Coordinates of C-alpha atoms in Angstrom, one line a residue:
M1 CA 12.7 34.7 -23.8
A2 CA 14.5 36.9 -20.4
S3 CA 17.3 36.2 -20.3
T4 CA 19.0 35.5 -16.6
A5 CA 21.8 38.3 -14.6
P6 CA 24.9 35.5 -14.8
V7 CA 26.0 33.9 -11.6
H8 CA 29.2 36.1 -10.1
P9 CA 31.9 32.9 -8.4
V10 CA 32.0 33.8 -5.3
D11 CA 27.9 32.8 -5.5
E12 CA 28.0 29.4 -7.5
V13 CA 27.1 26.3 -6.5
P14 CA 29.1 23.6 -8.2
P15 CA 27.9 19.9 -8.2
V16 CA 28.6 17.3 -5.4
R17 CA 31.0 15.5 -6.0
H18 CA 33.7 19.2 -6.4
L19 CA 32.5 20.2 -3.5
A20 CA 33.5 17.5 -1.4
A21 CA 37.0 17.1 -2.4
F22 CA 37.3 21.0 -2.8
G23 CA 36.2 21.4 1.1
L24 CA 37.9 19.2 2.4
Q25 CA 41.6 19.8 0.5
H26 CA 40.5 23.3 2.9
V27 CA 40.0 21.6 5.6
L28 CA 43.3 19.3 4.8
A29 CA 44.9 23.1 5.1
M30 CA 43.8 24.8 7.9
Y31 CA 43.3 21.6 10.0
A32 CA 47.1 21.5 11.9
G33 CA 46.9 25.5 12.5
A34 CA 42.4 24.7 14.4
V35 CA 44.2 22.0 16.4
A36 CA 47.4 24.8 17.7
V37 CA 45.9 26.9 20.0
P38 CA 43.9 25.1 22.3
L39 CA 47.3 22.6 22.2
I40 CA 49.1 25.1 23.3
V41 CA 46.6 26.5 25.8
G42 CA 45.8 22.8 27.0
G43 CA 49.1 21.4 27.3
A44 CA 50.8 24.7 29.1
M45 CA 48.1 24.9 31.9
K46 CA 48.5 20.6 32.6
L47 CA 44.9 19.8 30.6
P48 CA 44.7 15.0 31.5
P49 CA 44.6 14.0 28.0
A50 CA 40.7 14.1 28.2
D51 CA 40.3 17.4 28.7
L52 CA 42.4 18.3 25.3
A53 CA 40.6 15.7 22.9
Y54 CA 37.8 17.9 25.0
L55 CA 39.3 21.0 23.0
I56 CA 40.0 19.8 20.0
T57 CA 37.0 17.9 19.0
A58 CA 35.0 21.5 20.6
D59 CA 37.2 24.4 18.6
L60 CA 36.8 21.8 15.7
L61 CA 32.8 21.8 15.5
V62 CA 32.4 26.4 16.2
C63 CA 35.1 26.1 13.3
G64 CA 32.5 24.8 11.4
I65 CA 30.2 26.3 12.5
A66 CA 31.6 29.5 12.8
T67 CA 33.0 29.1 8.9
L68 CA 29.4 28.3 8.2
V69 CA 28.5 31.8 9.6
Q70 CA 30.8 34.0 7.9
C71 CA 30.4 31.8 3.7
V72 CA 26.4 31.8 3.3
G73 CA 25.5 34.8 6.3
F74 CA 22.5 35.5 7.8
W75 CA 21.5 38.8 8.1
R76 CA 23.7 41.0 9.0
F77 CA 26.0 38.1 9.8
G78 CA 29.2 37.3 7.4
V79 CA 31.3 37.7 4.6
R80 CA 29.1 35.7 2.7
L81 CA 33.1 35.6 1.0
P82 CA 35.5 32.3 0.6
I83 CA 36.6 32.6 4.0
M84 CA 37.9 29.6 6.5
Q85 CA 37.6 30.3 10.2
G86 CA 40.1 29.8 12.8
C87 CA 41.1 30.6 16.7
T88 CA 43.7 33.0 16.5
F89 CA 47.5 32.9 17.3
A90 CA 47.1 36.2 18.6
A91 CA 45.0 35.3 21.3
V92 CA 47.6 32.5 22.8
S93 CA 49.4 34.4 25.4
P94 CA 47.2 36.0 27.3
M95 CA 45.3 33.6 27.5
V96 CA 48.1 30.9 28.2
L97 CA 48.4 33.5 31.5
I98 CA 45.2 34.2 33.0
G99 CA 44.9 30.9 32.1
T100 CA 48.3 29.3 34.5
T101 CA 48.5 32.5 36.9
G102 CA 44.9 31.9 38.3
G103 CA 41.0 31.8 36.9
G104 CA 41.4 29.1 34.6
L105 CA 38.9 28.3 31.6
P106 CA 36.2 29.9 33.6
A107 CA 38.1 33.4 33.5
I108 CA 39.5 32.7 30.2
Y109 CA 36.0 32.7 28.2
G110 CA 34.5 34.8 30.2
S111 CA 36.9 37.1 28.5
V112 CA 36.2 35.8 25.5
I113 CA 32.7 36.7 25.9
V114 CA 33.0 40.1 26.1
A115 CA 36.0 40.7 23.2
G116 CA 33.0 38.4 21.2
L117 CA 30.4 41.1 22.3
A118 CA 32.9 43.9 22.1
I119 CA 33.8 43.0 18.3
V120 CA 30.5 42.6 16.8
L121 CA 29.7 46.0 18.7
L122 CA 32.8 47.7 17.0
A123 CA 32.3 46.2 13.4
P124 CA 30.7 48.7 12.4
V125 CA 33.3 51.2 13.3
F126 CA 36.0 48.9 11.2
G127 CA 33.8 49.7 8.2
R128 CA 33.8 52.5 8.1
L129 CA 38.2 52.7 7.9
L130 CA 37.8 50.9 5.1
R131 CA 39.1 54.2 2.8
F132 CA 42.2 53.3 5.0
F133 CA 43.0 50.7 3.5
P134 CA 43.4 51.7 -0.5
P135 CA 46.1 48.9 -2.5
L136 CA 49.6 50.6 -1.5
V137 CA 48.6 49.5 2.6
T138 CA 45.9 46.5 1.3
G139 CA 48.9 45.3 -1.4
T140 CA 51.2 45.4 1.8
V141 CA 48.7 44.1 4.6
I142 CA 48.4 41.4 1.7
L143 CA 52.4 41.0 1.2
V144 CA 53.6 40.3 5.1
I145 CA 50.6 37.7 5.5
G146 CA 51.4 35.4 3.0
V147 CA 55.6 36.0 4.0
S148 CA 54.7 35.6 7.9
L149 CA 52.7 32.6 7.3
L150 CA 55.6 31.2 5.4
P151 CA 58.1 30.1 8.2
V152 CA 54.6 27.7 9.9
A153 CA 55.3 26.0 5.9
G154 CA 58.6 26.0 7.2
N155 CA 58.6 24.1 10.6
W156 CA 56.1 21.5 9.3
A157 CA 58.1 20.8 5.9
A158 CA 61.2 20.1 8.4
G159 CA 58.5 17.4 10.8
G160 CA 57.2 19.5 12.6
A161 CA 58.2 22.3 15.4
G162 CA 59.2 20.7 18.8
S163 CA 59.1 17.0 16.8
K164 CA 62.4 14.9 17.6
D165 CA 63.3 14.3 13.7
F166 CA 62.7 18.2 13.5
G167 CA 65.3 18.2 10.4
E168 CA 66.0 15.3 9.0
P169 CA 66.8 15.3 5.6
R170 CA 63.6 12.7 5.2
N171 CA 60.9 15.4 6.4
V172 CA 62.3 17.4 3.7
A173 CA 62.8 15.0 1.2
L174 CA 59.5 13.9 2.1
A175 CA 57.3 17.8 1.8
A176 CA 59.7 18.7 -1.7
F177 CA 58.3 15.5 -2.9
V178 CA 54.7 16.7 -1.8
L179 CA 55.5 20.5 -3.2
A180 CA 55.9 18.5 -6.3
V181 CA 53.4 16.9 -6.5
V182 CA 51.1 19.7 -6.1
L183 CA 53.7 21.7 -9.1
G184 CA 53.3 18.6 -11.8
V185 CA 49.4 18.5 -11.0
Q186 CA 48.4 22.3 -11.1
R187 CA 50.3 21.5 -14.3
F188 CA 49.6 19.0 -16.2
A189 CA 46.2 17.2 -15.2
P190 CA 43.7 18.6 -16.6
A191 CA 41.1 21.2 -15.4
F192 CA 39.7 20.0 -12.4
L193 CA 42.0 18.0 -10.5
S194 CA 44.5 20.7 -11.5
R195 CA 41.7 22.6 -9.4
I196 CA 43.0 20.1 -6.7
A197 CA 46.1 19.8 -7.2
V198 CA 46.9 20.5 -2.9
L199 CA 44.1 17.9 -1.8
V200 CA 45.9 14.5 -4.1
G201 CA 49.3 15.9 -2.5
I202 CA 48.3 15.5 0.7
A203 CA 46.7 12.3 -0.4
V204 CA 49.9 10.7 -2.6
G205 CA 52.0 12.4 0.3
L206 CA 50.1 10.2 3.3
A207 CA 49.7 7.0 0.6
V208 CA 53.5 7.4 0.3
A209 CA 54.5 8.1 4.0
V210 CA 52.6 5.5 6.1
P211 CA 54.8 2.7 4.6
F212 CA 57.6 4.4 5.7
G213 CA 57.0 5.0 8.9
F214 CA 56.0 8.9 8.8
T215 CA 52.2 8.1 10.0
D216 CA 51.2 7.7 13.7
F217 CA 47.4 6.6 14.0
G218 CA 47.5 5.4 17.9
G219 CA 44.9 8.4 18.3
V220 CA 43.2 6.8 15.9
G221 CA 41.9 3.4 18.4
D222 CA 41.9 5.7 21.8
A223 CA 39.3 8.7 20.3
D224 CA 35.6 8.1 21.0
W225 CA 33.0 7.4 18.1
V226 CA 30.8 10.9 19.0
G227 CA 31.4 13.7 21.1
I228 CA 28.6 16.5 21.6
S229 CA 30.1 19.8 23.2
T230 CA 27.6 20.9 25.5
P231 CA 28.1 24.6 26.7
F232 CA 30.2 26.1 29.9
H233 CA 31.2 22.1 30.4
F234 CA 34.6 23.5 32.5
G235 CA 31.7 25.6 34.3
A236 CA 30.3 28.8 34.1
P237 CA 32.4 31.7 32.9
A238 CA 34.4 34.1 35.3
F239 CA 34.8 37.5 34.4
H240 CA 37.7 39.4 35.5
V241 CA 38.8 42.4 34.7
S242 CA 42.8 41.9 33.8
A243 CA 42.7 39.6 31.9
I244 CA 38.9 41.6 29.6
V245 CA 41.0 43.9 29.3
S246 CA 44.2 41.2 27.7
M247 CA 41.3 40.3 25.4
L248 CA 39.7 43.9 24.8
V249 CA 43.1 44.2 23.2
V250 CA 43.5 40.3 21.3
A251 CA 40.2 41.4 19.9
L252 CA 41.2 45.2 17.9
V253 CA 44.2 42.5 16.7
T254 CA 42.2 40.4 15.0
M255 CA 39.9 43.1 13.2
T256 CA 42.5 43.9 11.9
E257 CA 44.1 41.2 10.6
T258 CA 40.8 39.6 9.3
T259 CA 40.0 43.2 7.7
G260 CA 43.4 42.0 5.8
D261 CA 42.6 38.5 4.7
F262 CA 38.8 39.8 3.9
I263 CA 40.6 42.2 1.3
A264 CA 43.1 39.5 0.4
V265 CA 39.8 37.6 -1.0
G266 CA 38.0 40.2 -1.6
E267 CA 40.9 41.2 -4.5
M268 CA 41.1 37.5 -5.0
T269 CA 37.7 36.6 -6.0
G270 CA 37.2 40.2 -7.9
R271 CA 34.8 40.7 -5.6
P272 CA 36.1 43.7 -2.7
V273 CA 35.2 44.0 0.6
E274 CA 33.2 47.1 1.5
P275 CA 32.5 49.0 4.5
R276 CA 29.0 46.9 4.5
T277 CA 30.5 43.9 3.7
L278 CA 33.5 44.4 5.8
A279 CA 31.1 45.0 9.0
D280 CA 29.1 41.6 8.5
G281 CA 32.4 39.6 8.2
L282 CA 34.0 41.8 11.2
R283 CA 30.1 40.7 13.2
A284 CA 29.9 37.4 12.4
D285 CA 33.8 37.0 13.8
G286 CA 31.9 38.5 17.2
L287 CA 29.4 35.9 17.7
S288 CA 32.1 33.3 16.6
T289 CA 34.0 34.5 19.5
V290 CA 30.9 34.3 21.5
L291 CA 30.1 30.7 20.8
G292 CA 33.4 30.1 21.6
G293 CA 34.0 31.3 24.9
V294 CA 30.1 29.6 25.2
F295 CA 31.0 26.3 24.2
N296 CA 34.7 25.8 25.1
T297 CA 37.1 27.4 22.5
F298 CA 38.4 30.6 21.9
P299 CA 38.6 34.0 19.9
Y300 CA 37.7 33.4 16.2
T301 CA 39.1 35.3 13.3
A302 CA 39.9 34.3 9.4
F303 CA 42.3 32.3 8.2
A304 CA 45.2 34.2 6.6
Q305 CA 46.6 29.6 5.5
N306 CA 43.1 29.5 3.1
V307 CA 43.8 32.5 1.0
G308 CA 46.8 31.3 -0.3
L309 CA 44.8 28.9 -1.2
V310 CA 41.5 30.3 -3.1
G311 CA 44.7 32.2 -4.9
M312 CA 46.3 29.5 -5.6
T313 CA 43.1 26.9 -6.9
R314 CA 41.1 30.1 -8.4
V315 CA 37.9 28.1 -7.4
R316 CA 36.3 31.3 -6.4
S317 CA 32.3 30.0 -4.7
R318 CA 31.8 30.5 -0.7
W319 CA 29.7 27.2 -1.1
V320 CA 32.8 24.8 -0.9
V321 CA 34.6 26.1 1.6
A322 CA 31.1 26.2 3.2
A323 CA 31.0 22.5 2.8
A324 CA 34.8 22.8 4.5
G325 CA 33.0 23.9 7.0
G326 CA 30.2 21.3 7.2
I327 CA 33.1 19.1 6.3
L328 CA 34.5 20.5 10.5
V329 CA 31.0 19.8 12.5
V330 CA 30.8 16.4 11.8
L331 CA 35.1 16.4 12.6
G332 CA 33.4 17.8 16.3
L333 CA 31.4 15.9 16.6
L334 CA 32.7 12.6 15.1
P335 CA 36.8 12.5 17.1
K336 CA 37.6 9.2 15.5
L337 CA 37.2 11.3 12.7
G338 CA 38.9 14.2 13.2
A339 CA 41.8 11.9 14.7
V340 CA 42.1 10.3 11.0
V341 CA 43.1 13.2 9.9
A342 CA 44.9 14.4 13.2
A343 CA 47.5 12.1 11.9
I344 CA 48.5 13.5 8.4
P345 CA 53.0 13.7 9.1
A346 CA 53.4 18.1 9.2
P347 CA 55.8 17.2 6.3
V348 CA 53.0 16.9 4.3
L349 CA 51.5 19.2 4.9
G350 CA 54.5 21.0 4.9
G351 CA 55.0 20.3 0.9
A352 CA 51.5 22.1 0.0
G353 CA 51.8 25.2 2.5
L354 CA 55.2 26.4 0.6
V355 CA 52.8 26.9 -2.3
M356 CA 49.9 27.6 -0.8
F357 CA 51.0 31.1 1.3
G358 CA 54.1 31.7 -1.1
T359 CA 51.0 32.1 -3.5
V360 CA 49.6 34.9 -0.9
A361 CA 52.6 37.1 -1.2
A362 CA 52.5 36.9 -4.5
S363 CA 49.4 37.9 -4.8
G364 CA 50.5 41.3 -2.5
V365 CA 52.7 41.6 -5.0
R366 CA 50.2 41.8 -7.6
T367 CA 48.3 44.2 -6.2
L368 CA 52.0 46.1 -5.3
A369 CA 52.2 46.8 -8.4
T370 CA 48.8 48.6 -9.3
V371 CA 50.8 51.0 -7.0
D372 CA 52.7 54.5 -8.7
Y373 CA 56.1 55.1 -6.1
R374 CA 57.3 58.0 -8.6
G375 CA 57.6 61.8 -6.4
N376 CA 56.6 59.9 -3.7
G377 CA 56.5 57.9 -0.4
N378 CA 55.0 54.7 -1.8
L379 CA 58.5 53.0 -1.5
T380 CA 59.0 54.2 1.5
V381 CA 55.5 52.4 3.0
V382 CA 55.8 49.1 1.3
A383 CA 59.6 48.8 3.1
V384 CA 58.9 49.5 6.1
S385 CA 55.7 48.7 7.4
V386 CA 57.1 44.3 5.1
A387 CA 60.7 45.0 7.4
I388 CA 58.5 45.4 10.8
G389 CA 55.8 43.1 9.7
M390 CA 58.9 40.2 9.3
L391 CA 60.6 41.5 12.5
P392 CA 59.1 39.4 15.0
V393 CA 58.9 36.4 12.1
G394 CA 62.2 36.4 11.9
V395 CA 63.2 37.9 15.2
P396 CA 60.8 36.5 17.7
G397 CA 61.9 37.0 20.9
V398 CA 62.5 40.3 20.1
Y399 CA 60.0 41.9 22.1
D400 CA 60.1 39.3 25.3
R401 CA 61.1 42.4 27.3
F402 CA 57.5 44.5 26.4
P403 CA 54.7 45.2 28.3
D404 CA 52.2 42.4 27.5
W405 CA 50.0 44.4 25.5
F406 CA 52.3 45.7 23.5
Q407 CA 53.5 41.9 23.0
T408 CA 50.4 41.4 21.6
V409 CA 49.6 43.7 18.4
M410 CA 53.5 43.7 17.6
N411 CA 54.2 39.5 18.3
S412 CA 51.8 38.7 15.3
G413 CA 53.6 40.1 12.3
I414 CA 50.6 40.2 10.1
S415 CA 49.3 42.8 12.4
A416 CA 52.3 45.0 12.8
G417 CA 52.9 45.2 9.5
C418 CA 49.7 46.8 8.8
V419 CA 48.8 49.0 11.5
T420 CA 52.6 50.6 10.1
A421 CA 51.7 50.7 6.5
I422 CA 48.4 52.0 7.7
V423 CA 50.1 55.0 10.0
L424 CA 52.4 55.5 7.1
N425 CA 50.2 56.0 4.4
L426 CA 48.1 58.7 6.5
L427 CA 51.3 60.3 7.6
F428 CA 53.4 59.9 3.6
N429 CA 49.8 61.1 1.9
H430 CA 47.1 62.1 3.9
T431 CA 48.7 65.1 5.5
P432 CA 49.3 68.5 4.8
G433 CA 51.7 68.8 2.6
A434 CA 51.8 64.8 1.6
E435 CA 50.9 65.0 -2.0
R436 CA 54.1 65.5 -4.2
E437 CA 54.1 66.1 -8.0
P438 CA 56.1 62.9 -9.8
A439 CA 59.0 62.9 -10.4
I440 CA 58.0 61.3 -14.1
E441 CA 56.6 64.4 -15.9
G442 CA 53.3 62.7 -16.8
G443 CA 53.0 61.3 -14.7
K444 CA 50.9 60.0 -11.7
G445 CA 50.3 61.6 -8.4
A446 CA 50.3 60.3 -5.5
A447 CA 46.8 60.9 -5.0
S448 CA 46.3 57.5 -7.7
A449 CA 47.4 55.2 -5.5
T450 CA 46.3 56.7 -2.3
A451 CA 42.6 57.3 -3.3

């Protein structure tokens, strides 16, 4: 009998009940971040509630489509890894500026469409740059991704940034309870339950939150049962040169961030990203961004929140995240269901986020442990890159007086750390005179960490 080739864990298709549970877990992990961008941009433009609701449902719909394209793939589109797609926060400031200083939503969508096309065209170029992402750089980037996300979880745990009860002990207590449930399930529950520890923690946290008045389901009654996003709902796109230039800068930033996320998931799943698959993934990002401009939403990128969930649960199947994409499509078409998910209190998400985002940082540390630091400048590369990446996270207004294009790049800790790591790796390991003998005789040289 001919033996069948083993299926890689990334390509395994779990049973339907597992797909649904694992997929819902991914949706809950990214939902708050997914709806934040339309809420921020729409709020800054003072859009009426009906338009805000429309932006959210359109965003969820395209999030789902973008995730399906990225995970399932077709032709040369899609990295075919468990990657969740969502609106990038790097575009928030430029879009608010475009929307409030002239042009409104049509100018935003015109620039988004052009940026998406640019990403599709530049994807093969970025694919060839993969050799500049050795473990020294990828480990640093993964570490920065995880650490830069921790304040997000901290804000959730305290009640959500801007909430009236921010920092109340009961919020932190609820987050700590959810964290304890997640850890307990992961440690003591059977294998299947341990893999949906985050979902169990959120469900138990929600059950506890309801009687204590943490939840507000008022928005569920106001939401429509069915909502269909139509192309160019807010008018034909307008193409303003200044808006397009700023969004092209955002495109370069998101490509850099997405590359880091792809590499992180590739290492976690045991399917390292290659130049061609990187280009295919970035090309899918560009296609999704074009769809965003057409269907009244914003630029798309890989969501770092879900990278931690892949590492924590050890569920590596891309079909799980594809199922999450299908759930997002349903939520985008049924606003009432989306309103139910939106009612989950921020502290519940915060408790789960702490362990998920911490897992990303720990994965970066694990990758950096394979790097040789003897007789070279690798330790300096890591130290300075992490410091630069954490600067806008720890001091949010540090670049407020700098030009807009500089803020777009450096206000994201992920892109700032990634660019710094790439540049310093080139400086210390790829310039004349950079090769040095190891400090300890018999050790490996710097090239082993940078090849």
